Amino acid sequence: MKHVYAIYFSPAQSTKLLAQHITLNIGYLTVPTTHINITYSKDREKLYEFGQDDLVIFAFPTYGGRAPNVMPSIFDNVRGKKTPLVLVASYGDIDYDDSLLEACKRLTENGFVCAAALSVPTQHTIAPKVGAGRPSTSDFDKLKEYSLVIRQKLDMADFYGEDLILPGSYPHKDYVGGPKIAPETSDECIKCMLCYQWCPVDAIPHYHPKDTDPNKCIKCQGCVIRCPVKARAFKHPGFLEKAKQTEEKNFNNNHEIQLFL
């Protein structure tokens, strides 16, 4: 490998940490490494092209059992030429469903060769009692171990002829994003503009950051997490009830990281 690229869509930051950890531990320490954050729409509008001597680690969260449904797409402007690819799908310790299969299909069509994939349970952003504390120290240890296994496969000259078998269905399950709602903003707002700067779908206008467009909002919780005065929160009764039910049903979940080679 001549260059390693870590690409991530990570509104809540946990997926970014996974991408960084795997990139470090996959072991190509003597070649240049570049991190590409495609969380923000302006960065997803750029064209990224890679060659056969590059390695791309592509990490993203699972939303509703699918890859993030955002515009511009996280896939469309990422192009390869028989470029080795490692996929990383994080999910809120319930299920990642079709997300890895969808990403593999989309990026294979864009010229990549899916060499390996990981599903990694993390804390659920909407129902935070689910997967609380994930990824844990032991999760990061396991990711280090799996990164070395992936490196062994990448060092094989003939891995290009293999098809990566991933769980999921095609046609993919319907994406269910829930009701069109957005966080409410209290009078505690200090108009620091962090929410505007961090929103991955441009749902928060710079001229009035208290207003969030519910038709654009993907409920990623990025603005809620980053608000320095805790002025933003989802308060829709149906949303809160769904979060409560999700926590009650899945509180004891403890899924393992899965590696696909």
mmCIF file of C-alpha atoms in Angstrom:
data_model
loop_
_atom_site.group_PDB
_atom_site.id
_atom_site.type_symbol
_atom_site.label_atom_id
_atom_site.label_comp_id
_atom_site.label_asym_id
_atom_site.label_seq_id
_atom_site.Cartn_x
_atom_site.Cartn_y
_atom_site.Cartn_z
ATOM 1 C CA MET A 1 0.000 0.000 0.000
ATOM 2 C CA LYS A 2 1.234 3.470 -0.859
ATOM 3 C CA HIS A 3 -1.415 5.486 0.975
ATOM 4 C CA VAL A 4 -4.097 4.790 3.609
ATOM 5 C CA TYR A 5 -7.278 6.863 3.735
ATOM 6 C CA ALA A 6 -9.772 6.879 6.596
ATOM 7 C CA ILE A 7 -13.143 8.231 5.432
ATOM 8 C CA TYR A 8 -15.933 8.709 7.937
ATOM 9 C CA PHE A 9 -19.425 10.110 8.314
ATOM 10 C CA SER A 10 -19.718 10.697 12.047
ATOM 11 C CA PRO A 11 -22.195 13.262 13.413
ATOM 12 C CA ALA A 12 -21.959 11.895 16.976
ATOM 13 C CA GLN A 13 -18.163 11.344 16.784
ATOM 14 C CA SER A 14 -18.095 7.681 17.897
ATOM 15 C CA THR A 15 -17.744 6.389 14.324
ATOM 16 C CA LYS A 16 -14.809 8.737 13.787
ATOM 17 C CA LEU A 17 -13.052 7.218 16.809
ATOM 18 C CA LEU A 18 -13.543 3.729 15.376
ATOM 19 C CA ALA A 19 -12.106 4.763 12.012
ATOM 20 C CA GLN A 20 -9.076 6.360 13.651
ATOM 21 C CA HIS A 21 -8.426 3.343 15.874
ATOM 22 C CA ILE A 22 -8.656 0.826 13.037
ATOM 23 C CA THR A 23 -6.511 2.964 10.736
ATOM 24 C CA LEU A 24 -3.804 3.181 13.385
ATOM 25 C CA ASN A 25 -3.832 -0.513 14.247
ATOM 26 C CA ILE A 26 -4.034 -1.946 10.759
ATOM 27 C CA GLY A 27 -0.314 -1.419 10.771
ATOM 28 C CA TYR A 28 0.714 0.554 7.676
ATOM 29 C CA LEU A 29 2.813 2.896 9.779
ATOM 30 C CA THR A 30 5.405 3.713 7.135
ATOM 31 C CA VAL A 31 2.996 4.971 4.483
ATOM 32 C CA PRO A 32 1.123 8.303 4.459
ATOM 33 C CA THR A 33 -2.289 8.359 6.117
ATOM 34 C CA THR A 34 -5.039 10.857 5.356
ATOM 35 C CA HIS A 35 -8.301 11.319 7.271
ATOM 36 C CA ILE A 36 -11.312 12.556 5.287
ATOM 37 C CA ASN A 37 -14.378 13.725 7.181
ATOM 38 C CA ILE A 38 -17.491 13.584 4.973
ATOM 39 C CA THR A 39 -19.920 14.406 7.785
ATOM 40 C CA TYR A 40 -20.683 17.840 6.354
ATOM 41 C CA SER A 41 -22.512 18.387 3.097
ATOM 42 C CA LYS A 42 -19.843 20.666 1.601
ATOM 43 C CA ASP A 43 -17.300 17.857 2.004
ATOM 44 C CA ARG A 44 -19.625 15.257 0.465
ATOM 45 C CA GLU A 45 -19.902 17.481 -2.612
ATOM 46 C CA LYS A 46 -16.177 17.009 -3.318
ATOM 47 C CA LEU A 47 -14.899 14.194 -5.538
ATOM 48 C CA TYR A 48 -12.534 11.693 -3.933
ATOM 49 C CA GLU A 49 -10.635 9.288 -6.213
ATOM 50 C CA PHE A 50 -8.363 6.429 -5.211
ATOM 51 C CA GLY A 51 -6.148 3.889 -6.970
ATOM 52 C CA GLN A 52 -5.233 0.222 -6.637
ATOM 53 C CA ASP A 53 -2.241 1.000 -4.422
ATOM 54 C CA ASP A 54 -4.392 2.861 -1.907
ATOM 55 C CA LEU A 55 -6.352 1.464 1.031
ATOM 56 C CA VAL A 56 -9.652 3.058 2.038
ATOM 57 C CA ILE A 57 -11.217 2.502 5.455
ATOM 58 C CA PHE A 58 -14.813 3.706 5.185
ATOM 59 C CA ALA A 59 -16.798 4.138 8.408
ATOM 60 C CA PHE A 60 -20.396 5.192 8.926
ATOM 61 C CA PRO A 61 -23.266 4.811 11.436
ATOM 62 C CA THR A 62 -26.373 2.712 10.826
ATOM 63 C CA TYR A 63 -29.696 4.567 10.738
ATOM 64 C CA GLY A 64 -32.851 2.465 10.692
ATOM 65 C CA GLY A 65 -30.923 -0.589 9.509
ATOM 66 C CA ARG A 66 -29.484 1.238 6.507
ATOM 67 C CA ALA A 67 -26.550 3.444 5.621
ATOM 68 C CA PRO A 68 -27.239 7.155 6.262
ATOM 69 C CA ASN A 69 -29.830 8.530 3.844
ATOM 70 C CA VAL A 70 -28.401 12.015 3.308
ATOM 71 C CA MET A 71 -27.852 14.347 0.403
ATOM 72 C CA PRO A 72 -25.306 14.556 -1.023
ATOM 73 C CA SER A 73 -24.881 10.805 -0.554
ATOM 74 C CA ILE A 74 -21.961 9.470 1.452
ATOM 75 C CA PHE A 75 -21.170 7.164 -1.486
ATOM 76 C CA ASP A 76 -21.662 9.025 -4.756
ATOM 77 C CA ASN A 77 -18.422 11.031 -4.844
ATOM 78 C CA VAL A 78 -16.107 8.345 -3.474
ATOM 79 C CA ARG A 79 -14.529 6.548 -6.456
ATOM 80 C CA GLY A 80 -11.978 3.766 -6.703
ATOM 81 C CA LYS A 81 -10.017 1.844 -9.320
ATOM 82 C CA LYS A 82 -9.827 -1.674 -7.891
ATOM 83 C CA THR A 83 -9.106 0.031 -4.574
ATOM 84 C CA PRO A 84 -9.042 -2.225 -1.475
ATOM 85 C CA LEU A 85 -11.802 -1.271 0.942
ATOM 86 C CA VAL A 86 -12.452 -1.965 4.627
ATOM 87 C CA LEU A 87 -15.997 -1.144 5.735
ATOM 88 C CA VAL A 88 -16.918 -0.202 9.306
ATOM 89 C CA ALA A 89 -20.591 0.066 10.280
ATOM 90 C CA SER A 90 -21.372 1.290 13.763
ATOM 91 C CA TYR A 91 -24.822 0.699 15.197
ATOM 92 C CA GLY A 92 -26.672 1.372 18.449
ATOM 93 C CA ASP A 93 -26.310 -2.171 19.849
ATOM 94 C CA ILE A 94 -29.582 -3.380 18.292
ATOM 95 C CA ASP A 95 -28.958 -4.400 14.666
ATOM 96 C CA TYR A 96 -27.088 -3.164 11.610
ATOM 97 C CA ASP A 97 -29.452 -5.028 9.222
ATOM 98 C CA ASP A 98 -28.612 -4.106 5.598
ATOM 99 C CA SER A 99 -26.113 -1.315 6.235
ATOM 100 C CA LEU A 100 -22.886 -3.217 5.472
ATOM 101 C CA LEU A 101 -24.356 -4.977 2.453
ATOM 102 C CA GLU A 102 -25.694 -1.685 1.107
ATOM 103 C CA ALA A 103 -22.344 0.067 1.534
ATOM 104 C CA CYS A 104 -20.440 -2.803 -0.072
ATOM 105 C CA LYS A 105 -22.782 -2.839 -3.058
ATOM 106 C CA ARG A 106 -22.666 0.905 -3.568
ATOM 107 C CA LEU A 107 -18.901 1.209 -3.276
ATOM 108 C CA THR A 108 -18.230 -1.884 -5.392
ATOM 109 C CA GLU A 109 -20.212 -0.174 -8.123
ATOM 110 C CA ASN A 110 -17.874 2.803 -7.626
ATOM 111 C CA GLY A 111 -14.761 0.736 -8.315
ATOM 112 C CA PHE A 112 -13.774 -0.587 -4.885
ATOM 113 C CA VAL A 113 -12.939 -4.147 -3.814
ATOM 114 C CA CYS A 114 -14.459 -4.953 -0.421
ATOM 115 C CA ALA A 115 -11.686 -6.801 1.409
ATOM 116 C CA ALA A 116 -13.174 -6.802 4.911
ATOM 117 C CA ALA A 117 -16.010 -5.399 6.978
ATOM 118 C CA LEU A 118 -16.711 -4.790 10.643
ATOM 119 C CA SER A 119 -19.951 -4.229 12.527
ATOM 120 C CA VAL A 120 -19.339 -2.406 15.800
ATOM 121 C CA PRO A 121 -21.961 -1.833 18.518
ATOM 122 C CA THR A 122 -21.944 1.644 20.048
ATOM 123 C CA GLN A 123 -24.135 3.608 22.421
ATOM 124 C CA HIS A 124 -27.532 4.287 20.864
ATOM 125 C CA THR A 125 -27.834 8.015 20.165
ATOM 126 C CA ILE A 126 -31.613 8.177 20.629
ATOM 127 C CA ALA A 127 -31.955 5.574 23.414
ATOM 128 C CA PRO A 128 -28.637 6.066 25.259
ATOM 129 C CA LYS A 129 -29.256 3.359 27.874
ATOM 130 C CA VAL A 130 -28.857 0.870 25.022
ATOM 131 C CA GLY A 131 -25.193 0.130 24.458
ATOM 132 C CA ALA A 132 -24.136 2.489 27.241
ATOM 133 C CA GLY A 133 -20.364 2.591 27.500
ATOM 134 C CA ARG A 134 -19.816 1.110 24.046
ATOM 135 C CA PRO A 135 -17.369 1.007 22.457
ATOM 136 C CA SER A 136 -15.612 -0.147 25.618
ATOM 137 C CA THR A 137 -11.945 -0.736 26.347
ATOM 138 C CA SER A 138 -12.413 -4.396 25.480
ATOM 139 C CA ASP A 139 -14.097 -3.357 22.214
ATOM 140 C CA PHE A 140 -11.043 -1.327 21.243
ATOM 141 C CA ASP A 141 -8.802 -4.270 22.157
ATOM 142 C CA LYS A 142 -10.891 -6.518 19.909
ATOM 143 C CA LEU A 143 -10.726 -3.968 17.088
ATOM 144 C CA LYS A 144 -6.937 -3.929 17.399
ATOM 145 C CA GLU A 145 -6.880 -7.724 17.129
ATOM 146 C CA TYR A 146 -9.215 -7.720 14.121
ATOM 147 C CA SER A 147 -7.237 -4.927 12.433
ATOM 148 C CA LEU A 148 -4.180 -7.181 12.407
ATOM 149 C CA VAL A 149 -6.233 -10.019 10.894
ATOM 150 C CA ILE A 150 -7.452 -7.660 8.156
ATOM 151 C CA ARG A 151 -3.852 -6.598 7.518
ATOM 152 C CA GLN A 152 -2.903 -10.232 6.947
ATOM 153 C CA LYS A 153 -5.578 -10.557 4.277
ATOM 154 C CA LEU A 154 -4.574 -7.289 2.608
ATOM 155 C CA ASP A 155 -1.003 -8.543 2.366
ATOM 156 C CA MET A 156 -2.183 -11.535 0.322
ATOM 157 C CA ALA A 157 -1.672 -10.929 -3.388
ATOM 158 C CA ASP A 158 -4.741 -12.896 -4.460
ATOM 159 C CA PHE A 159 -7.510 -11.539 -2.195
ATOM 160 C CA TYR A 160 -8.953 -9.539 -5.108
ATOM 161 C CA GLY A 161 -10.607 -12.648 -6.499
ATOM 162 C CA GLU A 162 -12.749 -13.273 -3.435
ATOM 163 C CA ASP A 163 -16.327 -12.103 -2.886
ATOM 164 C CA LEU A 164 -17.054 -10.736 0.564
ATOM 165 C CA ILE A 165 -20.184 -12.410 1.967
ATOM 166 C CA LEU A 166 -22.164 -10.011 4.154
ATOM 167 C CA PRO A 167 -25.467 -10.380 6.019
ATOM 168 C CA GLY A 168 -28.489 -8.424 4.873
ATOM 169 C CA SER A 169 -31.115 -8.512 2.165
ATOM 170 C CA TYR A 170 -31.465 -7.137 -1.332
ATOM 171 C CA PRO A 171 -33.652 -5.359 -2.218
ATOM 172 C CA HIS A 172 -32.793 -3.639 1.019
ATOM 173 C CA LYS A 173 -35.300 -3.124 3.793
ATOM 174 C CA ASP A 174 -37.238 0.123 3.565
ATOM 175 C CA TYR A 175 -35.627 3.012 5.358
ATOM 176 C CA VAL A 176 -37.904 4.172 8.177
ATOM 177 C CA GLY A 177 -36.721 7.470 9.545
ATOM 178 C CA GLY A 178 -39.630 8.072 11.880
ATOM 179 C CA PRO A 179 -41.655 11.281 12.172
ATOM 180 C CA LYS A 180 -40.389 14.513 10.642
ATOM 181 C CA ILE A 181 -39.262 16.252 13.803
ATOM 182 C CA ALA A 182 -36.247 18.254 14.982
ATOM 183 C CA PRO A 183 -34.701 19.315 18.296
ATOM 184 C CA GLU A 184 -36.273 22.199 20.139
ATOM 185 C CA THR A 185 -34.073 25.022 21.421
ATOM 186 C CA SER A 186 -34.600 26.695 24.788
ATOM 187 C CA ASP A 187 -33.941 30.296 25.774
ATOM 188 C CA GLU A 188 -30.614 29.130 27.198
ATOM 189 C CA CYS A 189 -29.231 29.254 23.639
ATOM 190 C CA ILE A 190 -26.205 31.576 23.429
ATOM 191 C CA LYS A 191 -26.054 31.515 19.622
ATOM 192 C CA CYS A 192 -22.540 30.094 19.603
ATOM 193 C CA MET A 193 -23.376 28.590 16.182
ATOM 194 C CA LEU A 194 -21.804 25.217 16.956
ATOM 195 C CA CYS A 195 -25.056 23.483 16.001
ATOM 196 C CA TYR A 196 -25.091 25.254 12.652
ATOM 197 C CA GLN A 197 -21.448 24.404 12.019
ATOM 198 C CA TRP A 198 -21.830 20.725 12.904
ATOM 199 C CA CYS A 199 -25.149 19.877 11.241
ATOM 200 C CA PRO A 200 -24.474 17.263 8.520
ATOM 201 C CA VAL A 201 -27.579 18.099 6.468
ATOM 202 C CA ASP A 202 -27.738 21.919 6.716
ATOM 203 C CA ALA A 203 -30.959 21.777 8.711
ATOM 204 C CA ILE A 204 -30.010 24.711 10.979
ATOM 205 C CA PRO A 205 -29.982 28.207 9.410
ATOM 206 C CA HIS A 206 -27.123 30.509 10.408
ATOM 207 C CA TYR A 207 -29.451 33.495 10.669
ATOM 208 C CA HIS A 208 -31.669 31.813 13.279
ATOM 209 C CA PRO A 209 -30.033 28.736 14.827
ATOM 210 C CA LYS A 210 -33.030 28.116 17.105
ATOM 211 C CA ASP A 211 -34.991 26.958 14.070
ATOM 212 C CA THR A 212 -34.229 23.486 12.748
ATOM 213 C CA ASP A 213 -35.858 22.206 9.570
ATOM 214 C CA PRO A 214 -37.670 18.953 10.488
ATOM 215 C CA ASN A 215 -37.778 17.931 6.823
ATOM 216 C CA LYS A 216 -33.971 17.891 6.710
ATOM 217 C CA CYS A 217 -33.112 16.740 10.235
ATOM 218 C CA ILE A 218 -31.915 13.120 10.440
ATOM 219 C CA LYS A 219 -32.055 13.011 14.267
ATOM 220 C CA CYS A 220 -28.338 12.262 14.492
ATOM 221 C CA GLN A 221 -28.116 14.116 17.839
ATOM 222 C CA GLY A 222 -24.927 15.881 16.771
ATOM 223 C CA CYS A 223 -26.221 19.332 17.707
ATOM 224 C CA VAL A 224 -27.710 18.062 20.983
ATOM 225 C CA ILE A 225 -24.425 16.453 22.018
ATOM 226 C CA ARG A 226 -22.308 19.496 21.157
ATOM 227 C CA CYS A 227 -24.475 22.283 22.610
ATOM 228 C CA PRO A 228 -22.301 23.782 25.384
ATOM 229 C CA VAL A 229 -25.312 24.957 27.436
ATOM 230 C CA LYS A 230 -27.585 21.948 26.773
ATOM 231 C CA ALA A 231 -30.167 24.168 25.112
ATOM 232 C CA ARG A 232 -31.165 21.667 22.425
ATOM 233 C CA ALA A 233 -33.261 18.546 22.955
ATOM 234 C CA PHE A 234 -35.881 16.373 21.293
ATOM 235 C CA LYS A 235 -39.156 16.892 23.146
ATOM 236 C CA HIS A 236 -41.721 15.418 20.756
ATOM 237 C CA PRO A 237 -43.898 13.042 22.885
ATOM 238 C CA GLY A 238 -43.923 10.290 20.272
ATOM 239 C CA PHE A 239 -40.147 10.481 19.908
ATOM 240 C CA LEU A 240 -39.612 10.277 23.670
ATOM 241 C CA GLU A 241 -42.007 7.360 24.007
ATOM 242 C CA LYS A 242 -40.250 5.489 21.199
ATOM 243 C CA ALA A 243 -36.885 6.089 22.871
ATOM 244 C CA LYS A 244 -38.263 4.802 26.179
ATOM 245 C CA GLN A 245 -39.666 1.670 24.551
ATOM 246 C CA THR A 246 -36.384 1.045 22.735
ATOM 247 C CA GLU A 247 -34.456 1.263 26.004
ATOM 248 C CA GLU A 248 -36.868 -1.050 27.838
ATOM 249 C CA LYS A 249 -36.726 -3.652 25.077
ATOM 250 C CA ASN A 250 -32.976 -3.573 24.403
ATOM 251 C CA PHE A 251 -31.434 -2.492 27.715
ATOM 252 C CA ASN A 252 -29.578 -5.785 28.200
ATOM 253 C CA ASN A 253 -28.170 -6.019 24.675
ATOM 254 C CA ASN A 254 -24.475 -6.762 24.500
ATOM 255 C CA HIS A 255 -23.635 -7.618 20.900
ATOM 256 C CA GLU A 256 -20.131 -8.579 19.887
ATOM 257 C CA ILE A 257 -18.069 -6.900 17.191
ATOM 258 C CA GLN A 258 -18.295 -8.951 13.999
ATOM 259 C CA LEU A 259 -15.555 -9.307 11.410
ATOM 260 C CA PHE A 260 -16.242 -10.393 7.819
ATOM 261 C CA LEU A 261 -13.370 -11.490 5.560
#
